[in-house]
Short mmCIF file of C-alpha atoms in Angstrom, two decimals:
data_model
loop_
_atom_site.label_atom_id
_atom_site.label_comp_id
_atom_site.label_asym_id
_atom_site.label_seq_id
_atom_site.Cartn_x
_atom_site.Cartn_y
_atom_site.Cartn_z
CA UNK A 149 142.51 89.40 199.73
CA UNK A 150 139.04 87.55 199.38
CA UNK A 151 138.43 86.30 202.85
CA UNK A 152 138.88 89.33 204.91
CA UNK A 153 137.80 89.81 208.58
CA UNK A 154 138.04 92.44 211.21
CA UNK A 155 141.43 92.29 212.59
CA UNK A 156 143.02 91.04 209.53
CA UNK A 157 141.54 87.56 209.85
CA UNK A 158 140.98 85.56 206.43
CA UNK A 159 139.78 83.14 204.89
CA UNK A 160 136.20 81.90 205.67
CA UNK A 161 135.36 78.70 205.44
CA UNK A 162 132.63 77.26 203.20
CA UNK A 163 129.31 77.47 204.60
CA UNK A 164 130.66 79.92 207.46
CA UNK A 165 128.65 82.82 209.22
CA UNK A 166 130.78 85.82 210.42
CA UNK A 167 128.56 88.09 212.31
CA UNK A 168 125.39 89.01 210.98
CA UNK A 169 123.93 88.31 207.70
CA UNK A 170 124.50 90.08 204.62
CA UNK A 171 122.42 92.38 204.37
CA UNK A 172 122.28 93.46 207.87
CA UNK A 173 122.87 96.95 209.26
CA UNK A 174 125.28 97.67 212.21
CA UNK A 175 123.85 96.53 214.83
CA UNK A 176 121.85 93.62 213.25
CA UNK A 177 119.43 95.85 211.69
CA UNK A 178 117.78 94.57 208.10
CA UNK A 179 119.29 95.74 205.50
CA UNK A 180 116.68 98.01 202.93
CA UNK A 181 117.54 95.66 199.90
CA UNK A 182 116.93 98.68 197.48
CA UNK A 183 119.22 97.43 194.17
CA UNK A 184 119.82 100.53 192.31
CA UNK A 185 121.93 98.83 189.74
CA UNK A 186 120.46 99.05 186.22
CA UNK A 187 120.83 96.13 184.09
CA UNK A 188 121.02 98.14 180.88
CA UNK A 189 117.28 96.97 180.27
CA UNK A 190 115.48 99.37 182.30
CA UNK A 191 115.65 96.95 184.92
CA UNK A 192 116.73 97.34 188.54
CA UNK A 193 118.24 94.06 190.52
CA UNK A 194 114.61 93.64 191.77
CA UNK A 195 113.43 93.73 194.81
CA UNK A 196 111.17 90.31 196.56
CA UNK A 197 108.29 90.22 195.53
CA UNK A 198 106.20 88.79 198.44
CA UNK A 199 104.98 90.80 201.32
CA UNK A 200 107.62 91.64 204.08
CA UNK A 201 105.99 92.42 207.83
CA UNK A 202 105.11 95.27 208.33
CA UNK A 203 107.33 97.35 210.36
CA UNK A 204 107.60 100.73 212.09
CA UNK A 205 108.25 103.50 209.67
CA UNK A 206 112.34 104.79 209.11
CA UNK A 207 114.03 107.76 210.60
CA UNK A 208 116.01 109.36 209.54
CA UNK A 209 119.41 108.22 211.11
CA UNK A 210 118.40 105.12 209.64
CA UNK A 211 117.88 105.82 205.89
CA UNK A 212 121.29 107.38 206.25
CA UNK A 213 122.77 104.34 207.70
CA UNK A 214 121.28 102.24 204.31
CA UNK A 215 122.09 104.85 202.07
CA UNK A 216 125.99 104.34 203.08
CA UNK A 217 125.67 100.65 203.44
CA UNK A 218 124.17 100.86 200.05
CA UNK A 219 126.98 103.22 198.49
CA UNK A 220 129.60 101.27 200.29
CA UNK A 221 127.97 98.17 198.65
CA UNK A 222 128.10 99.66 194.89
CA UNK A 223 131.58 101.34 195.14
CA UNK A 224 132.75 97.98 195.89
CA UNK A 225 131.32 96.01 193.20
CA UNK A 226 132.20 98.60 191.03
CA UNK A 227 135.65 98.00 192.19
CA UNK A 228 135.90 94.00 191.72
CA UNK A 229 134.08 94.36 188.50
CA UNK A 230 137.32 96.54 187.23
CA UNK A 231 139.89 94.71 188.84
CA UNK A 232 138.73 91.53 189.96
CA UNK A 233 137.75 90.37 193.87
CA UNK A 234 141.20 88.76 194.98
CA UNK A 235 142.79 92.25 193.46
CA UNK A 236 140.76 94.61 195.97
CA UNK A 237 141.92 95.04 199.72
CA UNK A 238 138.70 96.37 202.10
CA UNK A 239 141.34 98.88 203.17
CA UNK A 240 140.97 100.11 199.31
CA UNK A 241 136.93 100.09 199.51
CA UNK A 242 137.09 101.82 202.89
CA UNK A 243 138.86 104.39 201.24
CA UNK A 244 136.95 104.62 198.31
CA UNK A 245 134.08 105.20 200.45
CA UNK A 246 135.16 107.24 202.65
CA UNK A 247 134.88 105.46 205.97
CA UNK A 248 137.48 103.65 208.07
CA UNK A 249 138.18 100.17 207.64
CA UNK A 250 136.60 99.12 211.07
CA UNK A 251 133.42 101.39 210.13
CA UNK A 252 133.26 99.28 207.21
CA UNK A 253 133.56 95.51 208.96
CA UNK A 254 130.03 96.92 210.87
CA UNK A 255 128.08 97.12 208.05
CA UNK A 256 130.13 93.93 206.38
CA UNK A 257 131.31 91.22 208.40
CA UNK A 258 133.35 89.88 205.95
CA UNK A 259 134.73 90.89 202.70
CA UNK A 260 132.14 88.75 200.30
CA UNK A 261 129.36 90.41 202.41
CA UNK A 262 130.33 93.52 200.04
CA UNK A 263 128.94 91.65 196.81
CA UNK A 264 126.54 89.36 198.11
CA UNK A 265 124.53 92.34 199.60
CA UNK A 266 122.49 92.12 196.41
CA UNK A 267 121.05 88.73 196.99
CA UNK A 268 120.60 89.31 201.29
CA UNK A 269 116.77 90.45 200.82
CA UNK A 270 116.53 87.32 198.71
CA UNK A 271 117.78 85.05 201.31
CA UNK A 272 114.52 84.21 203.39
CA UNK A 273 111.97 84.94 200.20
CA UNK A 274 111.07 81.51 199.45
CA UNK A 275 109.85 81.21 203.52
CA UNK A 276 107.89 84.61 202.71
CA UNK A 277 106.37 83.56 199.65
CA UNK A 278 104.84 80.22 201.59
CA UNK A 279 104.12 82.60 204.76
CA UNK A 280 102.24 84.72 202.59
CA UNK A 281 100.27 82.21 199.81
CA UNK A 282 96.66 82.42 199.54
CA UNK A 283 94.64 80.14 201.62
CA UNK A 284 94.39 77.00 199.79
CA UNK A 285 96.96 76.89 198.06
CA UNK A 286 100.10 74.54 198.75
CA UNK A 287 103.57 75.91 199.55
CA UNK A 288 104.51 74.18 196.20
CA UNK A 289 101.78 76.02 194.60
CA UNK A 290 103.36 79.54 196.22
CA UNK A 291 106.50 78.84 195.45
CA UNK A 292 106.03 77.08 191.82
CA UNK A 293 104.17 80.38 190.84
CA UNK A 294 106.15 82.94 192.36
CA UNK A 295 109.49 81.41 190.34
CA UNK A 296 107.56 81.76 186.84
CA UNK A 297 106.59 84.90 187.57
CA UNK A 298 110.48 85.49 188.58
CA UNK A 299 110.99 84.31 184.83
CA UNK A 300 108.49 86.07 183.60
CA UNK A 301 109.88 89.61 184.58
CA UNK A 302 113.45 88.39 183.81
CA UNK A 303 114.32 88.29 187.72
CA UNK A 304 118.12 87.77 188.17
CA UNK A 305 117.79 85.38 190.68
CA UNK A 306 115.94 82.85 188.13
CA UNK A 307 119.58 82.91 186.19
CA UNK A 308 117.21 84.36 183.16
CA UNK A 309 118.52 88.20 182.88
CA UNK A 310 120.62 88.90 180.03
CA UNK A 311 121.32 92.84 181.27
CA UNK A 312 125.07 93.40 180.83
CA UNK A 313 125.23 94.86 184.57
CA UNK A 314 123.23 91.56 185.59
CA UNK A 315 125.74 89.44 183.75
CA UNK A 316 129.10 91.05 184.63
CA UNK A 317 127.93 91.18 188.21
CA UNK A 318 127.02 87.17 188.30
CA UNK A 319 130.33 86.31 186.24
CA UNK A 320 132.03 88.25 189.15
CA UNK A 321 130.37 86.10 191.62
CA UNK A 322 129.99 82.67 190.42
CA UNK A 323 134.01 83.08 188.85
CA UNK A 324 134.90 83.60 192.38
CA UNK A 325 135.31 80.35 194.55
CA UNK A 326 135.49 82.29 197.58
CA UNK A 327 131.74 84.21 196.62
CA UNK A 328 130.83 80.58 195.80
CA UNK A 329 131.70 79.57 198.96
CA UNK A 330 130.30 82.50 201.16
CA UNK A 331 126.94 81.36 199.01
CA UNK A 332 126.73 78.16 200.67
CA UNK A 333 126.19 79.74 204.04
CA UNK A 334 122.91 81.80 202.29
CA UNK A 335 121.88 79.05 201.04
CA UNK A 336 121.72 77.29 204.16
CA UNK A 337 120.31 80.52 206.10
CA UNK A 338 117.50 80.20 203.22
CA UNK A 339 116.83 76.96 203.72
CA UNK A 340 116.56 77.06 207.19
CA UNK A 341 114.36 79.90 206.94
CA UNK A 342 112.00 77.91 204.68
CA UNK A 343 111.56 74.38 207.16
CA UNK A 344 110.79 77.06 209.62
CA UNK A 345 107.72 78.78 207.69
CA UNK A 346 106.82 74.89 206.74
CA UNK A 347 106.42 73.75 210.07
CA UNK A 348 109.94 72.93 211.78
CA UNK A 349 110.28 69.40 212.11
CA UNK A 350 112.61 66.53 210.43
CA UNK A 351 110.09 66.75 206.90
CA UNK A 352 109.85 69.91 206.62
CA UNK A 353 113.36 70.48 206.94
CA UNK A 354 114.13 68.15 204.29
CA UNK A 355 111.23 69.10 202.01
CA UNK A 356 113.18 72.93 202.45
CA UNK A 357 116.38 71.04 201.59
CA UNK A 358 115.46 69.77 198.04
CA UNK A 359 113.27 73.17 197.22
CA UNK A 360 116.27 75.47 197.93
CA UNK A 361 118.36 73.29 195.67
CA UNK A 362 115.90 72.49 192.80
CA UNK A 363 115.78 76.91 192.96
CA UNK A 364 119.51 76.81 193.13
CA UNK A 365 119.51 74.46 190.17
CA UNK A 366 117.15 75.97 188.26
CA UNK A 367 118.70 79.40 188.27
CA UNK A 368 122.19 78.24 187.77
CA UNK A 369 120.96 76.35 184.45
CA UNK A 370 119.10 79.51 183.17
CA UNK A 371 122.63 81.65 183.88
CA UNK A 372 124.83 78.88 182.22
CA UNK A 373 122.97 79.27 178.99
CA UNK A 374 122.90 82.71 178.80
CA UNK A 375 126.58 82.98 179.81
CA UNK A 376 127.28 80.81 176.71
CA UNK A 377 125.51 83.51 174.51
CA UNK A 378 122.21 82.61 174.86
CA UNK A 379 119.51 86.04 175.05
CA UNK A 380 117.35 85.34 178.17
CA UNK A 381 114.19 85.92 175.62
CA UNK A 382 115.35 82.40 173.68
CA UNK A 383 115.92 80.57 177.28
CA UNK A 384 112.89 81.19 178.54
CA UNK A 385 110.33 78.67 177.25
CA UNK A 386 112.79 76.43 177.94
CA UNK A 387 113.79 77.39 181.57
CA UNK A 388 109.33 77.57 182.14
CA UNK A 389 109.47 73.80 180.89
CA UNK A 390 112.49 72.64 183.00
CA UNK A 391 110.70 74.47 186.18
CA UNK A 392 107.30 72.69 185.45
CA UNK A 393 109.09 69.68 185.27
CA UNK A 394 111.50 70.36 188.66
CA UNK A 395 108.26 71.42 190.91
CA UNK A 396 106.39 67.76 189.00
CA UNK A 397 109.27 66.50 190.65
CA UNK A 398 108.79 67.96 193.89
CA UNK A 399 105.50 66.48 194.34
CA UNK A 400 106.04 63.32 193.28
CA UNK A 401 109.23 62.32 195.20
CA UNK A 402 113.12 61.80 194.00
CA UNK A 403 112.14 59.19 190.95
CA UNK A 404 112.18 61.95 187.93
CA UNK A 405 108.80 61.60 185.87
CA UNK A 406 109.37 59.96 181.95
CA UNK A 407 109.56 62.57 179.43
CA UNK A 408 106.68 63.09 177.45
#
């Protein structure tokens, strides 16, 4: 059932878009991108840390719309994470929520919007961190700072968060081809985000190209470890050194720097 559309339509194609992004409300609206999942370390799937613009306060029509796109979000996951992804029909989530299937496909364009929810706040951060660096510093500087802080405070989206919640939920997603694939099209939506907040033309666009995927890279190494039984507490001066060495990279071009 992975795949599903309004009207019964499946199967997205890698790197697709169906509607709006996930993480958007009906209508197009932003979605709130509060993660009340614990990972079973008193930690919540955080939040972005750089500044967002600021924006006219929320009424109340609109918290309720992002507290059901929210609970429609979590009843879901719960769901794949008991049964598996391919084993859940959006008809069964609708119900489980308590809405109607087409209610539903306007807060989630298509079926892998319902898990990748949790990352749609992520999806333009690295363009916020650079809009938002200090003066004087470098977007690498921005960027290369805000990701060690990430590992720092165990952010999921470095790959170094052992929670169980945090692990079950990433097994979910990254043993799913068709979450794999629905990734691509973040990805790209992040990286275009990114050349944008760097300035827009040809180098910037390729400079966002290889930051996006040394992130991607990065955070897929940290999870790969820690999915083989690794605590994220033993990964971590390792995943500091491997980032240190990715943004030395960065600066210095495509030939990778000797090993000291």
């Amino acid at each position: 059932m992975s795949g599903e559309k309004p009207g019964g339509e499946s199967g997205n194609q890698p790197g697709s878009e169906s509607g709006s992004r996930p993480g958007s409300q009906p209508g197009g609206e932003p979605g709130n991108g509060t993660y009340g999942q614990s990972t079973g370390h008193g930690r919540a799937w955080p939040r972005p840390q750089a500044p967002a613009p600021a924006s006219a306060p929320v009424g109340l029509r609109e918290r309720k719309k992002q507290l059901t796109y929210q609970a429609v979000s979590d009843a879901a996951i719960a769901m794949f994470l008991e049964r598996g992804f391919d084993k859940v029909s959006v008809a069964e989530v609708a119900a489980a929520a308590d809405i109607s299937k087409p209610t539903l496909f306007r807060y989630f364009p298509a079926k892998e919007d319902l898990v990748l929810h949790r990352f749609a706040d992520h999806e333009d951060e690295p363009a916020r961190v650079v809009a938002a660096r200090p003066s004087g510093d470098s977007p690498l500087d921005a960027l290369r700072r805000h990701f060690l802080d990430g590992l720092d405070r165990r952010d999921p989206v470095t790959g170094l968060c052992d929670g169980p919640e945090v692990l079950a939920f990433l097994r979910l997603l990254y043993g799913t081809p068709s979450l794999v694939a629905r990734m691509y099209a973040y990805q790209g939506r992040s990286e275009a985000a990114l050349a944008r907040a760097l300035g827009g033309g040809a180098p910037e666009r390729l400079a966002a190209g290889q930051i996006v995927a040394v992130l991607r890279i990065l955070a897929l190494d940290n999870w790969r470890r820690i999915d083989a039984g690794e605590s994220a507490d033993r990964v971590y001066a390792g995943a500091v050194q491997e980032a240190e060495q990715a943004f030395v990279q960065l600066r210095t071009g495509l030939e990778p720097q000797p090993r000291g």
